[in-house]
Coordinates of C-alpha atoms in Angstrom, one line a residue:
X1 CA -31.6 -20.0 97.1
X2 CA -28.7 -17.8 96.3
X3 CA -27.3 -20.3 93.9
X4 CA -30.6 -20.5 92.0
X5 CA -30.8 -16.7 91.8
X6 CA -27.3 -16.5 90.4
X7 CA -28.1 -19.1 87.8
X8 CA -31.0 -17.0 86.6
X9 CA -28.9 -14.0 86.3
X10 CA -26.2 -15.8 84.3
X11 CA -28.9 -17.3 82.0
X12 CA -30.3 -13.8 81.5
X13 CA -26.9 -12.4 80.7
X14 CA -26.3 -15.2 78.1
X15 CA -29.6 -14.6 76.5
X16 CA -28.9 -10.8 76.2
X17 CA -25.4 -11.5 74.9
X18 CA -26.7 -14.0 72.3
X19 CA -29.3 -11.4 71.1
X20 CA -26.6 -8.7 70.9
X21 CA -24.2 -11.0 68.9
X22 CA -26.9 -12.0 66.5
X23 CA -27.9 -8.5 65.9
X24 CA -24.3 -7.4 65.4
X25 CA -23.8 -10.3 62.9
X26 CA -26.9 -9.3 61.0
X27 CA -25.6 -5.7 60.9
X28 CA -22.2 -6.7 59.7
X29 CA -23.7 -8.9 57.0
X30 CA -25.9 -6.0 55.8
X31 CA -22.9 -3.7 55.7
X32 CA -20.9 -6.4 53.8
X33 CA -23.7 -6.8 51.2
X34 CA -23.9 -3.0 50.7
X35 CA -20.1 -2.8 50.2
X36 CA -20.2 -5.7 47.7
X37 CA -23.1 -4.0 45.8
X38 CA -21.0 -0.8 45.8
X39 CA -18.0 -2.6 44.4
X40 CA -20.1 -4.3 41.7
X41 CA -21.7 -1.0 40.8
X42 CA -18.3 0.6 40.6
X43 CA -16.9 -2.2 38.4
X44 CA -20.0 -2.0 36.2
X45 CA -19.6 1.8 35.9
X46 CA -15.9 1.4 35.1
X47 CA -16.6 -1.2 32.5
X48 CA -19.3 0.9 30.9
X49 CA -17.0 3.9 30.8
X50 CA -14.2 1.9 29.3
X51 CA -16.4 0.3 26.6
X52 CA -18.0 3.6 25.7
X53 CA -14.6 5.2 25.2
X54 CA -13.5 2.3 23.1
X55 CA -16.7 2.6 21.1
X56 CA -16.0 6.2 20.4
X57 CA -12.4 5.5 19.4
X58 CA -13.5 2.7 17.1
X59 CA -16.0 5.0 15.3
X60 CA -13.2 7.6 14.9
X61 CA -10.9 5.1 13.3
X62 CA -13.7 4.1 10.8
X63 CA -14.2 7.8 10.0
X64 CA -10.5 8.3 9.4
X65 CA -10.5 5.3 7.1
X66 CA -13.5 6.6 5.1
X67 CA -12.0 10.1 4.8
X68 CA -8.8 8.6 3.5
X69 CA -10.7 6.6 0.8
X70 CA -12.4 9.9 -0.3
X71 CA -9.0 11.7 -0.5
X72 CA -7.7 8.8 -2.7
X73 CA -10.7 9.0 -5.0
X74 CA -12.0 5.5 -4.2
X75 CA -15.3 4.6 -5.7
X76 CA -18.3 4.5 -5.3
X77 CA -17.9 7.9 -3.7
X78 CA -21.6 8.4 -2.9
X79 CA -21.7 5.2 -0.9
X80 CA -18.6 6.1 1.1
X81 CA -19.9 9.6 1.8
X82 CA -23.2 8.1 3.0
X83 CA -21.5 5.7 5.4
X84 CA -19.3 8.6 6.6
X85 CA -22.3 10.7 7.4
X86 CA -23.8 7.8 9.4
X87 CA -20.6 7.3 11.3
X88 CA -20.4 11.0 12.2
X89 CA -23.9 10.8 13.5
X90 CA -23.0 7.7 15.5
X91 CA -20.0 9.5 17.0
X92 CA -22.1 12.4 18.2
X93 CA -24.6 10.0 19.7
X94 CA -22.0 8.1 21.7
X95 CA -20.1 11.2 22.7
X96 CA -23.3 12.6 24.2
X97 CA -24.4 9.3 25.8
X98 CA -25.0 9.0 29.6
X99 CA -23.4 6.0 31.4
X100 CA -26.7 4.9 32.9
X101 CA -28.2 4.7 29.4
X102 CA -25.3 2.9 27.8
X103 CA -25.7 -0.9 27.6
X104 CA -22.6 -3.1 28.0
X105 CA -21.9 -4.7 24.6
X106 CA -21.7 -8.4 23.8
X107 CA -19.0 -10.3 25.9
X108 CA -16.9 -13.2 24.5
X109 CA -14.4 -15.5 26.1
X110 CA -11.6 -16.3 23.7
X111 CA -8.1 -17.6 23.5
X112 CA -6.2 -14.9 21.6
X113 CA -2.8 -13.5 20.8
X114 CA -1.1 -10.8 18.7
X115 CA 1.6 -11.4 16.1
X116 CA 3.3 -8.0 16.5
X117 CA 3.8 -5.4 19.3
X118 CA 0.3 -4.6 20.6
X119 CA -0.9 -1.0 19.9
X120 CA -4.2 0.6 19.1
X121 CA -6.0 -1.1 16.2
X122 CA -3.8 -4.2 16.3
X123 CA -5.6 -7.3 15.1
X124 CA -6.3 -9.9 17.9
X125 CA -5.7 -13.4 16.5
X126 CA -8.0 -16.1 17.9
X127 CA -8.3 -19.8 17.7
X128 CA -10.3 -21.1 14.7
X129 CA -10.1 -17.8 12.9
X130 CA -10.7 -18.2 9.2
X131 CA -10.0 -16.0 6.2
X132 CA -13.5 -14.7 6.6
X133 CA -13.1 -13.7 10.2
X134 CA -14.2 -12.8 12.6
X135 CA -11.6 -10.0 12.8
X136 CA -11.1 -8.2 16.1
X137 CA -9.3 -4.8 16.2
X138 CA -8.2 -3.7 19.7
X139 CA -9.2 -0.2 20.6
X140 CA -9.2 -0.4 24.4
X141 CA -7.7 -2.5 27.2
X142 CA -8.1 -2.4 31.0
X143 CA -5.3 -0.2 32.4
X144 CA -4.8 1.4 29.0
X145 CA -1.4 -0.3 28.6
X146 CA -1.4 -2.3 25.3
X147 CA 2.2 -3.5 25.9
X148 CA 1.0 -6.0 28.6
X149 CA -0.1 -8.2 25.7
X150 CA 3.1 -9.7 24.4
X151 CA 3.5 -10.9 20.8
X152 CA 3.2 -14.6 20.0
X153 CA 1.9 -15.3 23.5
X154 CA -1.5 -16.9 24.0
X155 CA -4.0 -15.6 26.6
X156 CA -7.4 -16.5 27.9
X157 CA -9.3 -13.3 27.4
X158 CA -12.6 -11.6 28.1
X159 CA -13.4 -9.2 25.3
X160 CA -16.3 -6.9 24.5
X161 CA -17.5 -6.2 20.9
X162 CA -17.9 -2.5 21.2
X163 CA -18.6 -1.5 17.6
X164 CA -18.9 -3.3 14.2
X165 CA -16.0 -2.3 11.9
X166 CA -16.7 -1.7 8.2
X167 CA -15.1 -4.6 6.3
X168 CA -16.3 -7.1 3.7
X169 CA -16.2 -9.8 6.4
X170 CA -17.2 -10.1 10.0
X171 CA -15.1 -7.5 11.9
X172 CA -15.4 -5.6 15.2
X173 CA -13.6 -3.1 17.4
X174 CA -13.1 -4.7 20.8
X175 CA -12.2 -3.8 24.4
X176 CA -10.1 -6.3 26.4
X177 CA -11.3 -6.5 30.0
X178 CA -9.2 -9.3 31.3
X179 CA -6.4 -11.7 30.2
X180 CA -4.5 -14.6 31.7
X181 CA -1.4 -15.9 30.0
X182 CA -1.6 -19.6 29.0
X183 CA 1.6 -21.5 29.8
X184 CA 4.0 -20.8 26.9
X185 CA 4.0 -23.1 23.9
X186 CA 5.4 -22.3 20.5
X187 CA 2.5 -21.0 18.2
X188 CA 2.2 -22.6 14.9
X189 CA 2.3 -20.2 12.0
X190 CA -0.8 -19.8 9.8
X191 CA -1.3 -20.8 6.2
X192 CA -0.9 -17.2 5.1
X193 CA 2.4 -16.8 7.1
X194 CA 3.8 -20.1 5.7
X195 CA 2.9 -19.0 2.1
X196 CA 4.6 -15.6 2.7
X197 CA 7.8 -17.3 3.9
X198 CA 7.8 -19.7 1.0
X199 CA 7.3 -16.9 -1.5
X200 CA 10.0 -14.7 0.0
X201 CA 12.5 -17.5 -0.6
X202 CA 11.2 -18.4 -4.1
X203 CA 11.0 -14.8 -5.3
X204 CA 14.6 -14.2 -4.3
X205 CA 15.8 -17.2 -6.2
X206 CA 13.6 -17.3 -9.3
X207 CA 11.3 -14.3 -9.3
X208 CA 8.3 -16.6 -9.0
X209 CA 5.5 -17.2 -6.5
X210 CA 3.6 -20.1 -5.1
X211 CA -0.2 -19.6 -5.2
X212 CA -1.0 -22.4 -2.8
X213 CA 0.5 -24.2 0.2
X214 CA -0.7 -27.2 2.2
X215 CA -0.1 -29.1 5.4
X216 CA 1.6 -32.5 5.0
X217 CA 3.1 -35.2 7.2
X218 CA 6.6 -36.6 6.5
X219 CA 7.1 -40.3 6.3
X220 CA 10.6 -41.7 6.6
X221 CA 12.2 -43.1 3.4
X222 CA 15.2 -42.9 1.1
X223 CA 13.9 -39.7 -0.6
X224 CA 13.7 -37.9 2.6
X225 CA 17.2 -39.0 3.7
X226 CA 18.6 -37.8 0.3
X227 CA 16.9 -34.4 0.8
X228 CA 18.4 -34.1 4.3
X229 CA 21.9 -34.9 3.0
X230 CA 21.8 -32.8 -0.2
X231 CA 19.8 -29.7 0.5
X232 CA 17.8 -29.5 3.8
X233 CA 20.0 -30.5 6.7
X234 CA 17.8 -28.6 9.1
X235 CA 14.7 -30.6 8.4
X236 CA 15.7 -33.6 10.6
X237 CA 13.9 -32.4 13.8
X238 CA 10.7 -31.9 11.7
X239 CA 10.7 -35.4 10.3
X240 CA 8.0 -36.6 12.6
X241 CA 5.8 -33.5 12.5
X242 CA 3.5 -31.8 10.1
X243 CA 5.0 -29.1 7.9
X244 CA 3.8 -26.7 5.2
X245 CA 4.6 -27.5 1.5
X246 CA 4.2 -25.2 -1.6
X247 CA 4.7 -26.5 -5.1
X248 CA 4.9 -25.0 -8.6
X249 CA 5.6 -26.5 -12.0
X250 CA 8.0 -24.8 -14.3
X251 CA 7.3 -27.2 -17.2
X252 CA 6.3 -30.8 -17.7
X253 CA 9.6 -32.1 -16.1
X254 CA 10.6 -29.6 -13.4
X255 CA 8.9 -28.6 -10.2
X256 CA 10.0 -26.3 -7.4
X257 CA 9.0 -27.2 -3.8
X258 CA 9.2 -25.3 -0.6
X259 CA 9.0 -26.8 2.9
X260 CA 8.2 -24.5 5.7
X261 CA 8.4 -25.6 9.4
X262 CA 5.2 -25.4 11.3
X263 CA 6.8 -22.8 13.6
X264 CA 8.3 -20.9 10.7
X265 CA 11.9 -21.5 11.9
X266 CA 13.1 -23.0 8.6
X267 CA 12.3 -22.8 4.9
X268 CA 13.8 -25.4 2.5
X269 CA 13.6 -24.8 -1.2
X270 CA 14.6 -27.3 -3.8
X271 CA 13.8 -28.6 -7.3
X272 CA 12.4 -31.9 -8.5
X273 CA 13.3 -33.4 -11.9
X274 CA 10.8 -36.0 -12.9
X275 CA 13.3 -37.5 -15.4
X276 CA 15.6 -38.7 -12.7
X277 CA 15.4 -40.8 -9.4
X278 CA 15.2 -39.4 -6.8
X279 CA 15.5 -36.2 -9.0
X280 CA 16.2 -33.8 -6.1
X281 CA 18.2 -30.8 -7.3
X282 CA 19.0 -27.3 -6.0
X283 CA 16.6 -24.5 -6.7
X284 CA 19.0 -22.6 -8.9
X285 CA 19.5 -25.6 -11.1
X286 CA 15.7 -26.0 -11.3
X287 CA 15.2 -22.4 -12.5
X288 CA 17.9 -22.9 -15.1
X289 CA 16.2 -26.1 -16.4
X290 CA 13.4 -24.0 -17.7
X291 CA 15.6 -23.2 -20.7
X292 CA 18.1 -20.6 -21.6
X293 CA 16.5 -17.2 -21.2
X294 CA 17.5 -13.9 -22.9
X295 CA 16.2 -10.5 -22.1
X296 CA 16.5 -7.5 -24.5
X297 CA 15.1 -4.0 -24.9
X298 CA 14.0 -2.5 -28.2
X299 CA 16.4 0.4 -28.0
X300 CA 19.6 1.4 -26.2
X301 CA 18.6 5.1 -25.7
X302 CA 15.2 6.5 -24.5
X303 CA 13.8 9.9 -23.9
X304 CA 12.3 10.5 -20.4
X305 CA 8.7 9.3 -20.4
X306 CA 9.2 6.9 -23.4
X307 CA 7.9 3.3 -23.1
X308 CA 10.6 0.7 -22.7
X309 CA 9.7 -2.5 -24.6
X310 CA 11.2 -5.7 -23.1
X311 CA 11.4 -9.0 -24.9
X312 CA 12.0 -12.3 -22.9
X313 CA 12.8 -15.4 -24.9
X314 CA 13.3 -19.0 -23.6
X315 CA 14.7 -22.0 -25.4
X316 CA 12.1 -24.2 -23.7
X317 CA 9.4 -22.6 -25.8
X318 CA 7.5 -20.9 -22.9
X319 CA 8.3 -18.2 -20.3
X320 CA 7.0 -18.5 -16.7
X321 CA 6.6 -15.4 -14.5
X322 CA 4.5 -14.0 -11.7
X323 CA 2.4 -10.8 -12.0
X324 CA -0.4 -9.2 -10.1
X325 CA -2.4 -6.2 -11.2
X326 CA -5.1 -4.5 -9.1
X327 CA -6.5 -0.9 -8.8
X328 CA -4.1 0.2 -6.2
X329 CA -1.5 -2.4 -6.0
X330 CA 0.4 -4.3 -8.6
X331 CA 3.6 -6.3 -9.0
X332 CA 5.5 -6.5 -12.3
X333 CA 7.2 -9.7 -13.5
X334 CA 10.6 -8.1 -13.9
X335 CA 13.0 -5.8 -12.0
X336 CA 14.9 -2.7 -12.9
X337 CA 18.4 -1.7 -11.8
X338 CA 20.1 1.7 -12.1
X339 CA 23.8 2.2 -12.2
X340 CA 25.1 4.6 -9.5
X341 CA 28.1 6.3 -10.9
X342 CA 29.5 7.6 -7.6
X343 CA 29.4 4.2 -6.0
X344 CA 30.2 2.2 -9.2
X345 CA 27.4 -0.3 -8.5
X346 CA 23.9 -1.3 -9.7
X347 CA 21.0 -0.5 -7.4
X348 CA 17.5 -2.0 -7.6
X349 CA 14.7 0.5 -8.0
X350 CA 11.1 -0.2 -7.0
X351 CA 8.6 -0.4 -9.8
X352 CA 4.9 -1.2 -10.0
X353 CA 2.5 0.3 -7.5
X354 CA 1.8 -0.2 -3.8
X355 CA -0.6 2.4 -2.4
X356 CA -3.0 0.1 -0.5
X357 CA -2.1 -3.7 -0.7
X358 CA -4.4 -5.6 1.6
X359 CA -2.6 -8.1 3.9
X360 CA -5.1 -10.8 3.0
X361 CA -4.6 -10.3 -0.7
X362 CA -3.6 -13.6 -2.5
X363 CA 0.0 -13.7 -3.8
X364 CA 0.7 -13.1 -7.5
X365 CA -0.2 -16.2 -9.6
X366 CA 2.4 -17.7 -11.8
X367 CA 1.7 -17.7 -15.5
X368 CA 3.4 -19.6 -18.4
X369 CA 3.1 -18.1 -21.9
X370 CA 4.6 -19.1 -25.3
X371 CA 8.0 -17.6 -25.9
X372 CA 8.7 -14.8 -26.6
X373 CA 6.9 -12.6 -24.0
X374 CA 6.7 -8.8 -24.3
X375 CA 6.6 -6.6 -21.2
X376 CA 6.4 -2.7 -21.1
X377 CA 7.9 -0.4 -18.6
X378 CA 6.7 3.2 -18.4
X379 CA 9.9 4.5 -16.7
X380 CA 7.9 5.0 -13.5
X381 CA 9.3 4.3 -10.0
X382 CA 6.9 3.0 -7.4
X383 CA 5.0 6.1 -5.9
X384 CA 7.9 8.4 -7.0
X385 CA 7.1 9.1 -10.7
X386 CA 9.5 9.4 -13.6
X387 CA 13.0 7.9 -12.9
X388 CA 15.9 10.2 -13.4
X389 CA 18.3 10.1 -16.4
X390 CA 21.0 7.5 -16.3
X391 CA 22.1 4.0 -17.2
X392 CA 19.6 1.1 -16.5
X393 CA 19.1 -2.6 -17.1
X394 CA 16.2 -5.1 -16.7
X395 CA 16.4 -8.1 -14.5
X396 CA 14.3 -11.2 -15.2
X397 CA 14.9 -13.9 -12.6
X398 CA 18.7 -14.3 -12.7
X399 CA 19.1 -12.9 -16.2
X400 CA 20.0 -9.3 -17.1
X401 CA 19.2 -7.4 -20.2
X402 CA 21.5 -5.2 -22.3
X403 CA 22.2 -1.8 -20.7
X404 CA 20.3 1.2 -21.9
X405 CA 20.3 4.9 -21.2
X406 CA 17.4 7.2 -20.3
X407 CA 18.2 10.8 -21.5
X408 CA 17.0 13.9 -19.8
X409 CA 14.1 15.4 -21.7
X410 CA 14.9 18.9 -22.8
X411 CA 12.1 21.5 -23.5
X412 CA 13.1 24.5 -25.5
X413 CA 11.1 27.7 -26.3
X414 CA 11.6 31.4 -26.9
X415 CA 12.0 34.0 -24.1
X416 CA 11.7 37.2 -26.1
X417 CA 14.2 36.7 -28.9
X418 CA 16.4 34.2 -27.0
X419 CA 16.1 30.4 -27.3
X420 CA 16.2 29.0 -23.8
X421 CA 15.6 25.8 -21.8
X422 CA 12.3 25.6 -19.8
X423 CA 11.7 25.9 -16.9
X424 CA 13.9 29.1 -17.2
X425 CA 16.5 29.6 -14.5
X426 CA 17.4 33.1 -13.3
X427 CA 20.6 33.3 -15.4
X428 CA 18.9 32.4 -18.7
X429 CA 16.0 34.8 -17.8
X430 CA 18.3 37.8 -17.3
X431 CA 20.5 36.9 -20.2
X432 CA 17.4 37.0 -22.4
X433 CA 16.6 40.5 -21.0
X434 CA 13.8 39.3 -18.7
X435 CA 13.0 40.0 -15.1
X436 CA 13.2 37.1 -12.7
X437 CA 11.2 37.4 -9.5
X438 CA 9.1 34.4 -8.5
X439 CA 9.4 33.2 -12.1
X440 CA 10.7 34.7 -15.4
X441 CA 8.9 37.6 -17.1
X442 CA 10.2 37.4 -20.6
X443 CA 10.5 40.6 -22.8
X444 CA 7.3 41.2 -24.8
X445 CA 9.0 41.0 -28.1
X446 CA 8.3 38.8 -31.1
X447 CA 11.0 36.2 -31.8
X448 CA 12.6 36.1 -35.3
X449 CA 10.1 34.8 -37.9
X450 CA 12.8 33.0 -39.8
X451 CA 14.2 31.1 -36.8
X452 CA 13.0 28.2 -34.7
X453 CA 14.0 27.1 -31.1
X454 CA 14.8 23.4 -30.9
X455 CA 16.7 20.9 -28.8
X456 CA 20.0 19.6 -30.2
X457 CA 22.3 17.2 -28.3
X458 CA 20.8 18.2 -25.0
X459 CA 21.0 22.0 -25.7
X460 CA 18.5 24.6 -26.9
X461 CA 19.6 26.2 -30.1
X462 CA 18.0 28.5 -32.6
X463 CA 18.0 27.4 -36.2
X464 CA 16.8 28.6 -39.5
X465 CA 13.4 27.2 -40.5
X466 CA 15.0 26.1 -43.8
X467 CA 17.2 23.7 -41.7
X468 CA 14.1 21.8 -40.6
X469 CA 12.4 21.1 -37.2
X470 CA 9.0 21.8 -35.9
X471 CA 8.3 25.5 -35.3
X472 CA 7.0 25.6 -31.8
X473 CA 7.0 29.2 -30.8
X474 CA 6.3 32.6 -32.5
X475 CA 3.5 35.0 -32.9
X476 CA 1.0 36.6 -33.2
X477 CA -1.2 33.5 -32.5
X478 CA -4.8 32.8 -31.8
X479 CA -6.6 29.9 -30.0
X480 CA -10.0 28.2 -29.7
X481 CA -10.8 27.5 -26.0
X482 CA -12.8 24.5 -24.6
X483 CA -13.8 23.9 -21.0
X484 CA -13.4 20.5 -19.3
X485 CA -12.0 18.5 -16.4
X486 CA -8.3 17.7 -15.8
X487 CA -7.5 14.7 -13.6
X488 CA -4.0 14.5 -12.2
X489 CA -2.4 11.1 -12.8
X490 CA 1.0 11.6 -11.2
X491 CA 3.4 14.2 -9.8
X492 CA 7.2 13.9 -10.5
X493 CA 10.5 15.5 -11.3
X494 CA 10.5 18.9 -9.7
X495 CA 6.8 19.6 -9.5
X496 CA 6.0 18.4 -13.0
X497 CA 2.5 16.8 -13.3
X498 CA 0.8 14.5 -15.7
X499 CA -2.9 14.8 -16.2
X500 CA -5.8 13.7 -18.5
X501 CA -8.3 16.0 -20.1
X502 CA -12.0 15.3 -20.5
X503 CA -14.1 17.9 -22.3
X504 CA -17.4 19.1 -20.7
X505 CA -18.5 20.8 -23.9
X506 CA -18.4 19.7 -27.6
X507 CA -15.0 20.0 -29.2
X508 CA -15.6 21.9 -32.4
X509 CA -12.4 21.3 -34.4
X510 CA -13.4 23.1 -37.7
X511 CA -10.8 25.9 -37.2
X512 CA -8.1 23.5 -36.0
X513 CA -6.7 21.9 -39.1
X514 CA -3.7 20.2 -37.4
X515 CA -6.0 17.9 -35.3
X516 CA -7.4 14.9 -37.2
X517 CA -10.1 13.9 -34.6
X518 CA -11.0 14.6 -31.0
X519 CA -9.5 11.4 -29.8
X520 CA -6.1 13.0 -30.6
X521 CA -6.9 15.4 -27.8
X522 CA -8.8 13.3 -25.3
X523 CA -7.1 9.9 -25.5
X524 CA -3.7 11.0 -24.2
X525 CA -1.8 12.1 -21.1
X526 CA -0.4 15.6 -20.8
X527 CA 2.7 16.8 -19.0
X528 CA 3.3 20.3 -17.6
X529 CA 5.1 22.2 -14.7
X530 CA 2.6 23.0 -12.0
X531 CA 3.7 26.6 -11.9
X532 CA 2.6 27.1 -15.6
X533 CA -1.1 26.1 -15.0
X534 CA -2.3 29.5 -14.1
X535 CA -3.2 28.7 -10.5
X536 CA -3.0 31.7 -8.2
X537 CA -2.0 29.6 -5.2
X538 CA 1.2 28.7 -7.1
X539 CA 2.3 32.3 -7.9
X540 CA 5.7 32.0 -6.2
X541 CA 9.1 30.3 -7.0
X542 CA 10.4 27.8 -6.1
X543 CA 7.3 25.7 -5.6
X544 CA 7.4 23.3 -2.6
X545 CA 5.5 20.1 -1.8
X546 CA 3.6 22.2 0.8
X547 CA 2.5 24.6 -1.9
X548 CA 1.2 21.7 -4.0
X549 CA -0.7 20.3 -1.0
X550 CA -2.2 23.7 -0.2
X551 CA -3.4 23.9 -3.8
X552 CA -4.9 20.4 -3.7
X553 CA -2.5 19.2 -6.4
X554 CA -2.2 15.4 -5.7
X555 CA -2.7 12.2 -7.6
X556 CA -6.4 11.6 -8.7
X557 CA -7.4 15.2 -7.9
X558 CA -9.8 16.7 -10.5
X559 CA -9.7 20.4 -11.5
X560 CA -12.0 22.5 -13.7
X561 CA -9.7 23.5 -16.6
X562 CA -9.6 25.0 -20.1
X563 CA -7.7 23.7 -23.1
X564 CA -6.5 26.2 -25.8
X565 CA -5.9 24.8 -29.2
X566 CA -3.9 26.9 -31.6
X567 CA -5.7 28.1 -34.8
X568 CA -3.2 30.6 -36.1
X569 CA 0.5 31.2 -35.7
X570 CA 3.4 29.1 -34.7
X571 CA 3.2 29.3 -30.9
X572 CA 2.8 26.4 -28.5
X573 CA -0.1 24.4 -30.0
X574 CA -1.8 23.3 -26.8
X575 CA -2.0 25.4 -23.6
X576 CA -3.9 24.6 -20.4
X577 CA -5.4 26.8 -17.7
X578 CA -6.5 25.3 -14.3
X579 CA -9.1 26.9 -12.1
X580 CA -9.2 26.8 -8.3

């Protein structure tokens, strides 16, 4: 009986223990589920916050881009201002958004990489990306350390499309939430990169550009063996692989070809003469086969600002060259070199214009025109205005022109009764009896009526009117005034500016006998020192770049202005006044 009773007790204890363990397990499971839900909720909250911050940063970048366009005078202005106002409204909306109301944006799984050190707004390259996109600009990454994404390294990524980026093609600002490096393989270069490498080589040799490049596969043969021996020794390891090839015809017999390795590690440039077998020649010989080229300028001495006329002739009957012209970016078909006296060497100077050259812009196309071909150079250096005085020469391909000199432009006028050079320095001002503070205040005396102030051999001299020369100063004088708009086209050479005048009222020229028609006034570019335009914000000397910026004097800026045209006397015939 005792044994039976003990068995019942043991069974009861086991039952109670089982119930307790089951309850404890259920409790642990419930706690685990609650913890997991908390972790998921925290991750969701963190992701929302990161995507929202990235959205705000993307909108700010688009705002900065639109503001820059407006500052540059890009058209259509009304459309840009409209988009800018919408972006500002969007920015305020997202800055005031609550996390619980913010919806996580579209997620995409991609294989991506960057071609340069990763920073904010770097473009993420993805597999199967085309010229039309989609383009992904990175504005956020988990951990906020962009450098974890290494250049030329592929990753499996989870990205979120936080905000559409304004661009002609599909483009987004993105947030990278996760990334896993794919075992390293060498990334093949794109068509655009291959074309860029080929053009860098060709432009250096012949000042030409390929417009197209294609993928080809080598097949072994005597021509390839000849190419390896003669010119492209490094091509051997690529003989079984696809490569890029660019091709351009100089004339009916000569072609230039570039071979670019699929990984961009080699570029081979050579010529092909169809009149011979196998016809493979070096690229310098190919360029020379176009015919003997001569380059000349129309003069050997020029005043500053004067157009330089360049004539290129070829014995072959045609001249081939590359040129691109756009609104904000252009490349000229020739180069310019300046002789540096102190170093006794020629130095290349940048010409053309490059304010905003899109990376996706096609390379300059090669043109062939009947010989001779005429080019013009306006003495402007890229983004720096008028080149300084000195000795210059033109370079077309490998051929140089005659040397020519650009002389400093000298402006002479009266200061009281003294003929001086403008802008007036302190010494000349005081010598003329004036007072020099921020600028020269000349004596209020009339210059001699029988004399004129002219430039002669780089100096300002007074001469008798009988000796000839245009009388440019003297009084008393009277003017007719006309209101209009003055648009600044360039700033150069110690705060000198060039600008165009457009009248906003009819030009009544009845009293102005020296002007034949109004186009003589409107269809031209004017040049003046910024300090002589009557702006109160420039009432000090010397004038600095900060002063110009403070006054809003920059390229493409438009001012209300007034042109004064002389009707009586022998003073300066045209005077401008700018209004702030």
